[in-house]
GROMACS .gro file of C-alpha atoms in nm:
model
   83
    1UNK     CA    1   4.690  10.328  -4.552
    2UNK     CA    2   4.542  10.691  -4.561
    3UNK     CA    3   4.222  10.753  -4.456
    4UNK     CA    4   4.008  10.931  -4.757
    5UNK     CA    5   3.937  11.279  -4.762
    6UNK     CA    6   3.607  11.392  -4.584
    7UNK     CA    7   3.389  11.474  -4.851
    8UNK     CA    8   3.345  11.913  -4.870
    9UNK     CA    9   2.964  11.879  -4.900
   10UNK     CA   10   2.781  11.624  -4.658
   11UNK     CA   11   2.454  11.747  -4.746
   12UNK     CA   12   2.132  11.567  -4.788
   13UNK     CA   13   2.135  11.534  -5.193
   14UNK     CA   14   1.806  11.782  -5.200
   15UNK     CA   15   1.939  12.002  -4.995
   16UNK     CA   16   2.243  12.014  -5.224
   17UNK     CA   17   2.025  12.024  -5.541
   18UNK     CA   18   1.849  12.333  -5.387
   19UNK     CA   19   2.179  12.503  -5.279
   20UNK     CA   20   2.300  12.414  -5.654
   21UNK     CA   21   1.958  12.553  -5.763
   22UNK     CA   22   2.033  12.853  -5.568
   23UNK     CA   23   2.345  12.935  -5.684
   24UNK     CA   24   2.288  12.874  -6.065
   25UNK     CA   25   1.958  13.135  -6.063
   26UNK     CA   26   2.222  13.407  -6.001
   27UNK     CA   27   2.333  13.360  -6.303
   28UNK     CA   28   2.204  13.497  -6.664
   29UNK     CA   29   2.072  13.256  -6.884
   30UNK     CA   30   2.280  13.261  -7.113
   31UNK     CA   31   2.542  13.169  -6.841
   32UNK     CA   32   2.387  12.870  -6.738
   33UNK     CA   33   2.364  12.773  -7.081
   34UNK     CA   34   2.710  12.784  -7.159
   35UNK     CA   35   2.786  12.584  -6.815
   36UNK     CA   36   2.588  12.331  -6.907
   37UNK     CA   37   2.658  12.247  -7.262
   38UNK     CA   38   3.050  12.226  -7.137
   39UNK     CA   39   2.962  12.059  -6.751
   40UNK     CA   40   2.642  11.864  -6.807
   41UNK     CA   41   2.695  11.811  -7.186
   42UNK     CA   42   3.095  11.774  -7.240
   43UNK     CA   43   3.028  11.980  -7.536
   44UNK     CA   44   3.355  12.113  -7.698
   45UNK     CA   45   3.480  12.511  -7.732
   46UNK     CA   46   3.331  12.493  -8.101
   47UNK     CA   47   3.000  12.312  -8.037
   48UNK     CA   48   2.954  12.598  -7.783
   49UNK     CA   49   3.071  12.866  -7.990
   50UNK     CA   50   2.856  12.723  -8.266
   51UNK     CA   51   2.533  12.673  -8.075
   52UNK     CA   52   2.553  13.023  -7.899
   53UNK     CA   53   2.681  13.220  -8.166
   54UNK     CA   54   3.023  13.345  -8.011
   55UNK     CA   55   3.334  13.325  -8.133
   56UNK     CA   56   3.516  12.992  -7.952
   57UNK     CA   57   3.787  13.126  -7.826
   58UNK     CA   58   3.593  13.348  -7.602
   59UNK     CA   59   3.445  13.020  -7.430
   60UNK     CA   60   3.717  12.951  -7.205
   61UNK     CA   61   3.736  13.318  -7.105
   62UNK     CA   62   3.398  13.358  -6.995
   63UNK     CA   63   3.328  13.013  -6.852
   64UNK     CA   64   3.655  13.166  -6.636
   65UNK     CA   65   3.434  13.450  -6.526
   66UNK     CA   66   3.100  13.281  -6.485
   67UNK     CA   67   3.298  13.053  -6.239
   68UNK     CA   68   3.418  13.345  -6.040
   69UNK     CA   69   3.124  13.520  -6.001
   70UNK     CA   70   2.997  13.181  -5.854
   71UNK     CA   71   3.310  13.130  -5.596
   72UNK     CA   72   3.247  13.462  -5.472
   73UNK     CA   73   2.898  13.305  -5.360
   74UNK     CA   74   2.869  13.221  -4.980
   75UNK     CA   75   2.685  12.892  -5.154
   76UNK     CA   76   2.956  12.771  -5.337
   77UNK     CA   77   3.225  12.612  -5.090
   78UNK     CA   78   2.948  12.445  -4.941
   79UNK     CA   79   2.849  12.284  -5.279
   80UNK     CA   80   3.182  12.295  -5.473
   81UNK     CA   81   3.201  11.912  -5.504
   82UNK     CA   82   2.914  11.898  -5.744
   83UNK     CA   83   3.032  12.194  -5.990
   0.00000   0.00000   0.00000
């Protein structure tokens, strides 16, 4: 009987693609690497560790701090549905 949520983002889906954009080019590249061999990917701690050349149990750690340096992005609680 509950009604669902309203969605957070009810954007047009370029102009959520180009916020998205927006918010990823802050980051270094290496950054957006790593968030998209776990996000786009599903790649495990070990594939990323493997492919970048870090040790794996430093993955989880900075993915942690990547994502905070994102929420602290005006950007992000507008487009926080597709992250």
């Amino acid at each position: 009987d509950k009604a669902p949520a309203p969605a957070v983002v009810d954007l047009p889906p370029d102009e959520s693609a180009q916020l998205l954009e927006r918010l990823l080019a802050t980051l270094s590249p290496e950054d957006r690497v790593l968030l998209e061999l776990f996000y786009v990917q599903q790649r495990s701690y070990d594939e990323i560790a493997l492919l970048l050349g870090i040790p794996s149990n430093s993955i989880g750690t900075r993915k942690f701090r990547i994502m905070k340096r994102l929420e602290a992005r005006p950007e992000y609680n507008r487009i926080q549905d597709l992250l």
